[in-house]
mmCIF file of C-alpha atoms and ligand atoms in Angstrom:
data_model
loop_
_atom_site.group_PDB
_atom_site.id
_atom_site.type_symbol
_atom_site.label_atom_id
_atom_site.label_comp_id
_atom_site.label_asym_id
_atom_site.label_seq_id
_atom_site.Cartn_x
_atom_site.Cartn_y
_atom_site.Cartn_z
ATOM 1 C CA UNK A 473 77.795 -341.428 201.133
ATOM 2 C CA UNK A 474 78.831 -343.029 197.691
ATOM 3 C CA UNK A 475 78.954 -346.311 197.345
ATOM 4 C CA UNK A 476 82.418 -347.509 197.031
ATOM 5 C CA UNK A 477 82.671 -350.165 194.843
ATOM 6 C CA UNK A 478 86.418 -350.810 193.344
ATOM 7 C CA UNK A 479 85.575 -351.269 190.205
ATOM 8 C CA UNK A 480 87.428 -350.131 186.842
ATOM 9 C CA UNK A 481 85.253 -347.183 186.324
ATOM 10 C CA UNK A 482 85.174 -345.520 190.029
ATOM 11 C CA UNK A 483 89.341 -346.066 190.492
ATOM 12 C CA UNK A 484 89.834 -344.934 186.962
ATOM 13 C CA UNK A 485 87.556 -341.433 187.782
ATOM 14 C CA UNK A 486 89.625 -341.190 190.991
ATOM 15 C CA UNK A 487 93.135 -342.222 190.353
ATOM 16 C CA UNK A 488 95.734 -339.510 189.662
ATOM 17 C CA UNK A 489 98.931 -341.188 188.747
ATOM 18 C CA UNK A 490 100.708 -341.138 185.550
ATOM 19 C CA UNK A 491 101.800 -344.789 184.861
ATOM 20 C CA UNK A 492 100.641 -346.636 187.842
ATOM 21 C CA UNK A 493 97.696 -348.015 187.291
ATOM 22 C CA UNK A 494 96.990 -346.842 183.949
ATOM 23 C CA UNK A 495 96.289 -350.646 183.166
ATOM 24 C CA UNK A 496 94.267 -351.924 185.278
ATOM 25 C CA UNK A 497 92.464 -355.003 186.429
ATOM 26 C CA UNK A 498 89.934 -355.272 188.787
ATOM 27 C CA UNK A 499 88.115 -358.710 190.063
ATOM 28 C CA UNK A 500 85.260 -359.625 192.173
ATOM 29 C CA UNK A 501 87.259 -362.943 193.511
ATOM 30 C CA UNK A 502 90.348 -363.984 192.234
ATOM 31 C CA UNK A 503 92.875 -366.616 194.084
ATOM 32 C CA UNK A 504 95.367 -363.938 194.762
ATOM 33 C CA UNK A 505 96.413 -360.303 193.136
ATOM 34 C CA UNK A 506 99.890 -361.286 193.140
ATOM 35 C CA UNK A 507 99.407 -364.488 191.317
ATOM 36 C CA UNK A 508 97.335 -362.834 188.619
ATOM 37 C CA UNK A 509 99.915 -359.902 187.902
ATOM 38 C CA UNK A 510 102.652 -362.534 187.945
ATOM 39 C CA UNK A 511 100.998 -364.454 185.522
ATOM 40 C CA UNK A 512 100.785 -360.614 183.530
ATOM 41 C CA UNK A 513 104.400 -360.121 184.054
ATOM 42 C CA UNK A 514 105.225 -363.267 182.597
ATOM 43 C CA UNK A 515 103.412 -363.073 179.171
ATOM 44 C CA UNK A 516 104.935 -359.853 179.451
ATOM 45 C CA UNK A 517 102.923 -357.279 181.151
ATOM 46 C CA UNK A 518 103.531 -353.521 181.702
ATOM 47 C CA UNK A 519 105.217 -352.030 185.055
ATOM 48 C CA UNK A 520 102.357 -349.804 186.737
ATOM 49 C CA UNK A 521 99.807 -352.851 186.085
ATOM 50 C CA UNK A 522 97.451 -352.991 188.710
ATOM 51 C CA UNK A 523 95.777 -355.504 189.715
ATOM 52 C CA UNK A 524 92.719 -355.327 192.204
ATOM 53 C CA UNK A 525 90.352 -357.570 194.332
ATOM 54 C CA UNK A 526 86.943 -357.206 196.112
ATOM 55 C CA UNK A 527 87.543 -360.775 197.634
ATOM 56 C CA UNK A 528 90.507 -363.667 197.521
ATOM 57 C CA UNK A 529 90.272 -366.730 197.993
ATOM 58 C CA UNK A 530 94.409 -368.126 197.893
ATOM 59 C CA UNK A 531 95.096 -364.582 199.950
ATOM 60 C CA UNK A 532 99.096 -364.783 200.618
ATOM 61 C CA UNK A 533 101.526 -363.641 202.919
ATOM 62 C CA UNK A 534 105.018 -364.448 203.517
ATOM 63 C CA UNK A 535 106.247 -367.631 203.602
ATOM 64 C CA UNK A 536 103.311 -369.509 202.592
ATOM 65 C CA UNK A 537 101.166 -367.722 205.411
ATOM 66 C CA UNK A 538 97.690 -366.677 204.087
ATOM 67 C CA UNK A 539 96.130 -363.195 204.400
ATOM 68 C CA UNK A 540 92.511 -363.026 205.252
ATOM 69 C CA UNK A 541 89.684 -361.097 202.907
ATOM 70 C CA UNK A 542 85.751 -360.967 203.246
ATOM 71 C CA UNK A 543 83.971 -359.798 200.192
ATOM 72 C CA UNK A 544 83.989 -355.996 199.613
ATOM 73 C CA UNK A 545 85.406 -355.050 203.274
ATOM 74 C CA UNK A 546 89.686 -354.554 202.256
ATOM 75 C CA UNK A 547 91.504 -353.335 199.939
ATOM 76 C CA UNK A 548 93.348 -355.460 198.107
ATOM 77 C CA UNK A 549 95.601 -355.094 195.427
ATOM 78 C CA UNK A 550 99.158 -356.212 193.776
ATOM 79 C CA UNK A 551 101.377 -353.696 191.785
ATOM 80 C CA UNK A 552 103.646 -354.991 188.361
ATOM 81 C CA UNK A 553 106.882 -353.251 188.842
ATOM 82 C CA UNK A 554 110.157 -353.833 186.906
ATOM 83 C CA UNK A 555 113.156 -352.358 188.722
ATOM 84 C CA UNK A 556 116.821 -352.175 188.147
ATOM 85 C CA UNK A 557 117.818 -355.838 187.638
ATOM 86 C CA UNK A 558 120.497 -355.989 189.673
ATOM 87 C CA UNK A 559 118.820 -354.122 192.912
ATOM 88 C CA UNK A 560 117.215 -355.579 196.253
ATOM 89 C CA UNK A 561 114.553 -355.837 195.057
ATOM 90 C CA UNK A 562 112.493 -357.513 197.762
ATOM 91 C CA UNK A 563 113.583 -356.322 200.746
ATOM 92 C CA UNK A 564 113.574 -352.584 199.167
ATOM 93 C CA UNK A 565 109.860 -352.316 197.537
ATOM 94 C CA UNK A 566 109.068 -354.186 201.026
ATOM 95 C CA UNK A 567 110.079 -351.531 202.947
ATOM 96 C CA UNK A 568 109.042 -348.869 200.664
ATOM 97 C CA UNK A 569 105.502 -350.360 200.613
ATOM 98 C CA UNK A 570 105.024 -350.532 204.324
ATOM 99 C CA UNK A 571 106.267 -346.626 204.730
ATOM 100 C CA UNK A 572 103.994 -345.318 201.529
ATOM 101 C CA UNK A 573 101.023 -347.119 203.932
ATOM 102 C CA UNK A 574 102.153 -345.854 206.508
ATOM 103 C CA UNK A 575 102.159 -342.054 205.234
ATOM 104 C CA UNK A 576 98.889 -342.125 203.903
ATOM 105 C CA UNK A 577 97.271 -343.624 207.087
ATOM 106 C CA UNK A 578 99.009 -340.693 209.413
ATOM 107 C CA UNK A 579 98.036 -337.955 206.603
ATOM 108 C CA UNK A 580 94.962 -338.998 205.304
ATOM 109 C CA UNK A 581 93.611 -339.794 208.619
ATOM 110 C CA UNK A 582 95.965 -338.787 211.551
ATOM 111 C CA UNK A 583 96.415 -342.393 212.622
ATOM 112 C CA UNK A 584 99.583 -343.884 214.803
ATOM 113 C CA UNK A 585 101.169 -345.662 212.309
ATOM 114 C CA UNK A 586 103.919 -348.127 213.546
ATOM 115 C CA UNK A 587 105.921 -350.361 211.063
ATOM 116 C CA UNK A 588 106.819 -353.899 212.382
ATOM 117 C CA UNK A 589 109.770 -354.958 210.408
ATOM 118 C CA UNK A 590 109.834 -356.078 207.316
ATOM 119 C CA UNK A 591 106.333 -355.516 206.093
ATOM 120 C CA UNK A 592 103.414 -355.685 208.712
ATOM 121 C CA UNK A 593 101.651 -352.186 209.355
ATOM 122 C CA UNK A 594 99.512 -351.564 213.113
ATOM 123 C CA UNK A 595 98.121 -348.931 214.617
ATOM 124 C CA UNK A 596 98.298 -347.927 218.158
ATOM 125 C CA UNK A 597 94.462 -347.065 219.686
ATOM 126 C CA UNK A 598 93.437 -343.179 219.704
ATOM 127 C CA UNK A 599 91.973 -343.729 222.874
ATOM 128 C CA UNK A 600 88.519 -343.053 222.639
ATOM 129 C CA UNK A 601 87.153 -345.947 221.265
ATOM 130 C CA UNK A 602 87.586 -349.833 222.694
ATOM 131 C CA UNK A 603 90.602 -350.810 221.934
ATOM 132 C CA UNK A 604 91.695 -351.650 218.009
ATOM 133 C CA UNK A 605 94.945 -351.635 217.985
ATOM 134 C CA UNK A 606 96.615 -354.100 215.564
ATOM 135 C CA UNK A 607 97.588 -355.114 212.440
ATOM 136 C CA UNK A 608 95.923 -352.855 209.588
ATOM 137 C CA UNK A 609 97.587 -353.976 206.405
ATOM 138 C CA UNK A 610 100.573 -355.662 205.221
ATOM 139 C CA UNK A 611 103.123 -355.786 202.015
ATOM 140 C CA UNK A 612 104.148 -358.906 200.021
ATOM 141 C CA UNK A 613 106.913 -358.033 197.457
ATOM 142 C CA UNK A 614 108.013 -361.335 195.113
ATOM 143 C CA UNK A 615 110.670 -360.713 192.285
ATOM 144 C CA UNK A 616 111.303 -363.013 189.556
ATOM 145 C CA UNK A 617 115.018 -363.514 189.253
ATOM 146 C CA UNK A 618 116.925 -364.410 185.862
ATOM 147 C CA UNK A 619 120.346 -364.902 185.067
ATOM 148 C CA UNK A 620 120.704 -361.073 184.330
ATOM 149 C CA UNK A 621 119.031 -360.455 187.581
ATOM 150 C CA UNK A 622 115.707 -359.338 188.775
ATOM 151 C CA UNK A 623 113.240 -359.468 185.591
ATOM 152 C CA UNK A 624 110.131 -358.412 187.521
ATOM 153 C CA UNK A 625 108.693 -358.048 190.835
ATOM 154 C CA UNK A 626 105.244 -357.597 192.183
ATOM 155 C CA UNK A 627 104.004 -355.596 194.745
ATOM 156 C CA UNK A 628 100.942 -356.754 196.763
ATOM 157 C CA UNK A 629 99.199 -354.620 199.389
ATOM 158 C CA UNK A 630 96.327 -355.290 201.232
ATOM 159 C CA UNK A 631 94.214 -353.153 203.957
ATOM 160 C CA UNK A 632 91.452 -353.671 206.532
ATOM 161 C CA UNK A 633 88.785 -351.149 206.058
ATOM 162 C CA UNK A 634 85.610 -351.728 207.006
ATOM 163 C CA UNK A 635 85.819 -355.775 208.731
ATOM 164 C CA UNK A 636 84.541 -355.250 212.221
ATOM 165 C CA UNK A 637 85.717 -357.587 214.724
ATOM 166 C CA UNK A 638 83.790 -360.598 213.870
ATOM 167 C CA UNK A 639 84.673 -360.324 210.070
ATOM 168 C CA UNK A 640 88.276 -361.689 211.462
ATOM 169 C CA UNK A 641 89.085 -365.255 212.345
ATOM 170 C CA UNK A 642 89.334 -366.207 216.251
ATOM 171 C CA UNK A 643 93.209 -366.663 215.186
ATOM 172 C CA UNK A 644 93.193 -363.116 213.915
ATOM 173 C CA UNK A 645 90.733 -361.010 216.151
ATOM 174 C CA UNK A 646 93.110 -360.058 218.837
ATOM 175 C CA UNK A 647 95.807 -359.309 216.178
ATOM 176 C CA UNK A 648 94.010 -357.415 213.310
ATOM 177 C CA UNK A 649 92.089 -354.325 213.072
ATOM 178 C CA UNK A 650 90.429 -352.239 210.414
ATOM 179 C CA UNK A 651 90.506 -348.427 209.425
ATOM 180 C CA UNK A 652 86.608 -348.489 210.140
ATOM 181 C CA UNK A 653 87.244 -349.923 213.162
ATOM 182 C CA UNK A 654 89.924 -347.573 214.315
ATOM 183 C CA UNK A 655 88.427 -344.248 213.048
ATOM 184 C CA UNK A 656 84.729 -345.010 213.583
ATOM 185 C CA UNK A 657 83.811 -343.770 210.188
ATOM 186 C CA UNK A 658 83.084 -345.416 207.559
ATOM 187 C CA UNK A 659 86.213 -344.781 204.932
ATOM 188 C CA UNK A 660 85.961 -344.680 201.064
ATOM 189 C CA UNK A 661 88.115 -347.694 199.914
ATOM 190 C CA UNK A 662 88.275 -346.197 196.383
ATOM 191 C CA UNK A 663 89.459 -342.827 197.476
ATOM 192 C CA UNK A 664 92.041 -344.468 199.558
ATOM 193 C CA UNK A 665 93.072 -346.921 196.937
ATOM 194 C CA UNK A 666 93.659 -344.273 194.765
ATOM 195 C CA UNK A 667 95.867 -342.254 197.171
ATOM 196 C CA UNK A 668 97.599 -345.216 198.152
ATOM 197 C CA UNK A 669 98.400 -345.924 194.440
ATOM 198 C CA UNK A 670 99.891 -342.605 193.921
ATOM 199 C CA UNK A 671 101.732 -342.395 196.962
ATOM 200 C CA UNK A 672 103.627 -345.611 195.338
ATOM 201 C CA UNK A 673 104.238 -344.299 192.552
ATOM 202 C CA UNK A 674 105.797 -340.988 193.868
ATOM 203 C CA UNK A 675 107.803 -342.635 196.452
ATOM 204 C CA UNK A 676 109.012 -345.756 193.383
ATOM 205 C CA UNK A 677 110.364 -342.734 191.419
ATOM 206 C CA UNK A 678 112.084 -341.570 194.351
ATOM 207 C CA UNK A 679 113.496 -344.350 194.935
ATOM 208 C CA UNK A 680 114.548 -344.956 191.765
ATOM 209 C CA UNK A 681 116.459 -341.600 191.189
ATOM 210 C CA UNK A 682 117.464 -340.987 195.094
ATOM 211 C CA UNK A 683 118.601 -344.573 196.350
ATOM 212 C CA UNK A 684 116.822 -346.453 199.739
ATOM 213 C CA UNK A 685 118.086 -343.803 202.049
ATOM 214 C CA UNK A 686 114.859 -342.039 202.584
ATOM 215 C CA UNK A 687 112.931 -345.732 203.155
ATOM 216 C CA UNK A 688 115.232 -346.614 205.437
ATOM 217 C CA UNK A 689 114.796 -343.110 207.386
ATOM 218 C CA UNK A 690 111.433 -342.934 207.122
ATOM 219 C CA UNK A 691 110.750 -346.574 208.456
ATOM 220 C CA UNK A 692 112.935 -346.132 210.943
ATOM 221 C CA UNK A 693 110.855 -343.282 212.758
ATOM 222 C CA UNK A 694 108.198 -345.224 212.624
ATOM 223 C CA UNK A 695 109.740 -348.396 213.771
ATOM 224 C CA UNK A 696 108.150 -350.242 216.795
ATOM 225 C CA UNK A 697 110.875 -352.333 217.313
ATOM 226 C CA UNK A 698 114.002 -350.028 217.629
ATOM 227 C CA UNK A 699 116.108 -350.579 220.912
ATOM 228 C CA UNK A 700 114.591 -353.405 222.080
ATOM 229 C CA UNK A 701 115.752 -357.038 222.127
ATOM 230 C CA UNK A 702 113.576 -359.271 219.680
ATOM 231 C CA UNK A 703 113.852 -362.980 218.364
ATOM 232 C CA UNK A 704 113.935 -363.346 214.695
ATOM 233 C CA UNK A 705 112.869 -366.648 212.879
ATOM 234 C CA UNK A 706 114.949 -366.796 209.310
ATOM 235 C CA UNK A 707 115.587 -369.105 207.498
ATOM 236 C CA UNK A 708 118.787 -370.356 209.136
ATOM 237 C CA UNK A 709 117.347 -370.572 212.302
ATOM 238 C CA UNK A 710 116.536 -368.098 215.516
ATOM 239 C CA UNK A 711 118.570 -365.248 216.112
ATOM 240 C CA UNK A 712 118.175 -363.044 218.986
ATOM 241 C CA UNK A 713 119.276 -359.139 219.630
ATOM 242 C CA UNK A 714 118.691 -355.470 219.791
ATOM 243 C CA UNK A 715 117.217 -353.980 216.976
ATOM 244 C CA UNK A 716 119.867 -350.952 216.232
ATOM 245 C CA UNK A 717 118.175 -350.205 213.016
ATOM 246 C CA UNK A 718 119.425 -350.597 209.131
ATOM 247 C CA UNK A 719 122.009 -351.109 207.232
ATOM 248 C CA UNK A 720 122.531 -348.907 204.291
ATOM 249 C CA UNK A 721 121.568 -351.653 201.719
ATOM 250 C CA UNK A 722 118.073 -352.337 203.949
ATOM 251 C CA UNK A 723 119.060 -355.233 205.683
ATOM 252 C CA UNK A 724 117.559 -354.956 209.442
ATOM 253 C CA UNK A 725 120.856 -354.436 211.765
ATOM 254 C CA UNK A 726 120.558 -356.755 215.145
ATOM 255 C CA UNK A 727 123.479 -356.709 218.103
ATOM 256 C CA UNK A 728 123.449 -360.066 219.097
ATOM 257 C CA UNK A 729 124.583 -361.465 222.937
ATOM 258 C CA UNK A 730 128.191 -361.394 221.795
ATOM 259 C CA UNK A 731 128.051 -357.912 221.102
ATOM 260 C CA UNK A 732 128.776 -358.562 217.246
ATOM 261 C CA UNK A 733 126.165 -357.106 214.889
ATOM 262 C CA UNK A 734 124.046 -358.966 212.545
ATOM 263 C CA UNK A 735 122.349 -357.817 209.280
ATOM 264 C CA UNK A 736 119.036 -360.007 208.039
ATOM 265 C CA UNK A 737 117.164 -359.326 204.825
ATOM 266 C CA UNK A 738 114.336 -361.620 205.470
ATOM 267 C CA UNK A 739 112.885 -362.808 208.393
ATOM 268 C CA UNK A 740 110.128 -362.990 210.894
ATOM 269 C CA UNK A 741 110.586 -360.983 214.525
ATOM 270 C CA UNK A 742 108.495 -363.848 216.257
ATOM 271 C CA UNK A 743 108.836 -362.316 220.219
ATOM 272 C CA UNK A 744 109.659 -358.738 221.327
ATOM 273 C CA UNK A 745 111.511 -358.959 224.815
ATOM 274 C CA UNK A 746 110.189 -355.833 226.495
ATOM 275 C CA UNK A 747 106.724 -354.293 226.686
ATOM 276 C CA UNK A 748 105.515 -353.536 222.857
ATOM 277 C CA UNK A 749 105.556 -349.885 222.053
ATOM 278 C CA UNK A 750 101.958 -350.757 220.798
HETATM 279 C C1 LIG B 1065 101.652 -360.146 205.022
HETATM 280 O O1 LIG B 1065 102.257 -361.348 205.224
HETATM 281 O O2 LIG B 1065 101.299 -359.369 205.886
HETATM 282 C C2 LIG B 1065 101.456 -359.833 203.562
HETATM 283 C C3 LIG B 1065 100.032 -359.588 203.217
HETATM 284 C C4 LIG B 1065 99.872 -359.201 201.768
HETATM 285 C C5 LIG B 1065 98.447 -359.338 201.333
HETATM 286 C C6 LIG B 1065 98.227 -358.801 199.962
HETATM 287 S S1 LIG B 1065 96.553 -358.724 199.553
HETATM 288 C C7 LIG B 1065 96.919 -358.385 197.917
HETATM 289 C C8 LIG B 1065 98.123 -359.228 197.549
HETATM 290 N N1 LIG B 1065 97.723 -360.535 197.054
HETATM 291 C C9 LIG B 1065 98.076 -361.515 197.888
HETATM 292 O O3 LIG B 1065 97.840 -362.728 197.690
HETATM 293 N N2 LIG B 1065 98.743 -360.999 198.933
HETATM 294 C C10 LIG B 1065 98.889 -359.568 198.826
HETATM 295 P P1 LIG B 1065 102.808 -361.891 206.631
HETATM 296 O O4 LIG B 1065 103.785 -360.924 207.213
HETATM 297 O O5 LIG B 1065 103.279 -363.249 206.326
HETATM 298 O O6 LIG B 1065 101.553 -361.902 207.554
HETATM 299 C C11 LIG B 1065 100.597 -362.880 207.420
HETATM 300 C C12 LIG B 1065 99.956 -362.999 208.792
HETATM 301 O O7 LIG B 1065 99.162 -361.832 209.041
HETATM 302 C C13 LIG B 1065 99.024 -364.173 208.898
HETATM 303 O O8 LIG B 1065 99.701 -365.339 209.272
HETATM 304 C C14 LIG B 1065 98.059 -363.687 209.964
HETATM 305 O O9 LIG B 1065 98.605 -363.869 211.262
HETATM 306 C C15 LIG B 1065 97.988 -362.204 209.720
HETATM 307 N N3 LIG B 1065 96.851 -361.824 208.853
HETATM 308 C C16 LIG B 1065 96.238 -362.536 207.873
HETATM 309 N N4 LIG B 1065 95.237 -361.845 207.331
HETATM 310 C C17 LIG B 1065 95.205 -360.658 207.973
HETATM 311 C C18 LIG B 1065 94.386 -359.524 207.872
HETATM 312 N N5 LIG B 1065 93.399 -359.422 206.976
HETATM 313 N N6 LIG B 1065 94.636 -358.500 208.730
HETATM 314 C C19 LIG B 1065 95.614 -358.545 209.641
HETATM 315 N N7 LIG B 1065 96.428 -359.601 209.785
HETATM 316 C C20 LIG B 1065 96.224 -360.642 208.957
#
């Protein structure tokens, strides 16, 4: 098999988009993707930048959590967009991101793909191997607001590939799993990189010209959460509900005890109340 190595030459060869991408940066180590194409978007950088990792040392996740890399086993990468100043644009590109995964896991490789809201991507086991199922790859957006709204936003994306279990942290091997891990195979990271980059790009266009309504759908059929009652952490405290599904501006639709619905942007589902569809 060829060696995949993401470097600039192999994901140029491979990559089939039209803008995203077309700059590109790639890095052995670097303290995070997103904090290097922020630091691009703020001396002025391109939208389609891309920005990718082998390893990262400051690896982030929501709210200050980290996200865990070993050298040349994930793929890791953060996108420079520039959208609409006055949309969503957090909770949208979130969503987006997780389904565009999502997509290219099921087609690419016929895996179970279910979408934990907002941003966290697992996989339910095939079966036939011990079982893997977990967390594969999550989405951190970040937008950069000004007083005329949103002046840029990064998109950062990274997937397991080849860690095998002990590759993970004790805190992390129950929870996480890997596409080699899951499939058995050994998968090209820049083939999939590539794919994953166009399958952005197509489905940023879309949503561009066509509105959320197709995230929203999408993500919704693929939601692991829907009808059952959850607790959500956000930032005004714990709120707990069924999950009915989205409002049409994105924001995650609960029913709370009192039978009144409740729309959150943000958050962090931190218990499901009935058995886990995964
Ligand atoms: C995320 O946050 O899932 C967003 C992850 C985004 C990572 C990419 S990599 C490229 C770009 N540059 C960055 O610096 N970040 C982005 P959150 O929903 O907060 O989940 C974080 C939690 O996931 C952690 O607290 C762990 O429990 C778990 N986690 C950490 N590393 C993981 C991994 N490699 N695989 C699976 N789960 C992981």
């Amino acid at each position: 098999m060829r060696k995949s190595v993401l470097n600039e030459k192999a994901i140029a060869e491979v990559l089939r988009t039209r803008r995203f991408g077309r700059i590109l940066y790639t890095f052995r180590t670097i303290d995070s993707t997103n904090a290097f194409a922020k630091s691009l978007a703020a001396r002025g950088g391109e939208e389609g930048a891309l920005v990718v990792a082998e390893h990262q040392t400051c690896g982030r996740g929501r709210w200050g959590r980290t996200w865990e890399s070993r050298p040349g086993k994930g793929i890791l990468f953060s996108l420079l967009l520039r959208p609409d100043p006055r949309s969503d644009a957090v909770p949208q590109l979130t969503l987006l991101a997780a389904t565009s995964v999502a997509l290219v896991l099921e087609n690419r490789f016929g895996l179970d793909v279910k979408l934990r809201w907002p941003n966290d991507v697992t996989v339910a086991d095939k079966g036939d191997l011990p079982s893997r199922a977990g967390k594969v790859a999550g989405v951190l957006a970040e937008a950069q607001r000004g007083s005329a709204g949103v002046s840029y936003a990064v998109l950062g994306i990274g997937v397991n590939v080849r860690q095998r279990p002990s590759d993970f942290s004790d805190a992390l091997r129950s929870k996480a799993t890997s596409l080699d891990a899951l499939l058995g195979e050994k998968v090209d990271r820049v083939a999939l990189l590539a794919e994953l980059v166009l399958q952005l790009e197509t489905d940023y266009l879309k949503l561009q010209s066509e509105g959320v309504d197709f995230v929203l759908d999408r993500w919704m059929r693929r939601n692991a959460m829907l009808g059952r009652s959850v607790t959500l952490k956000t930032a005004a405290g714990l709120e707990t509900g069924t999950v009915l599904g989205f409002h049409a501006d994105g924001r995650l639709v609960l029913s709370g005890p009192d039978g009144r619905n409740r729309r959150f942007a943000d958050g962090e589902v931190i218990e499901v109340h009935h058995a886990s569809g995964y």
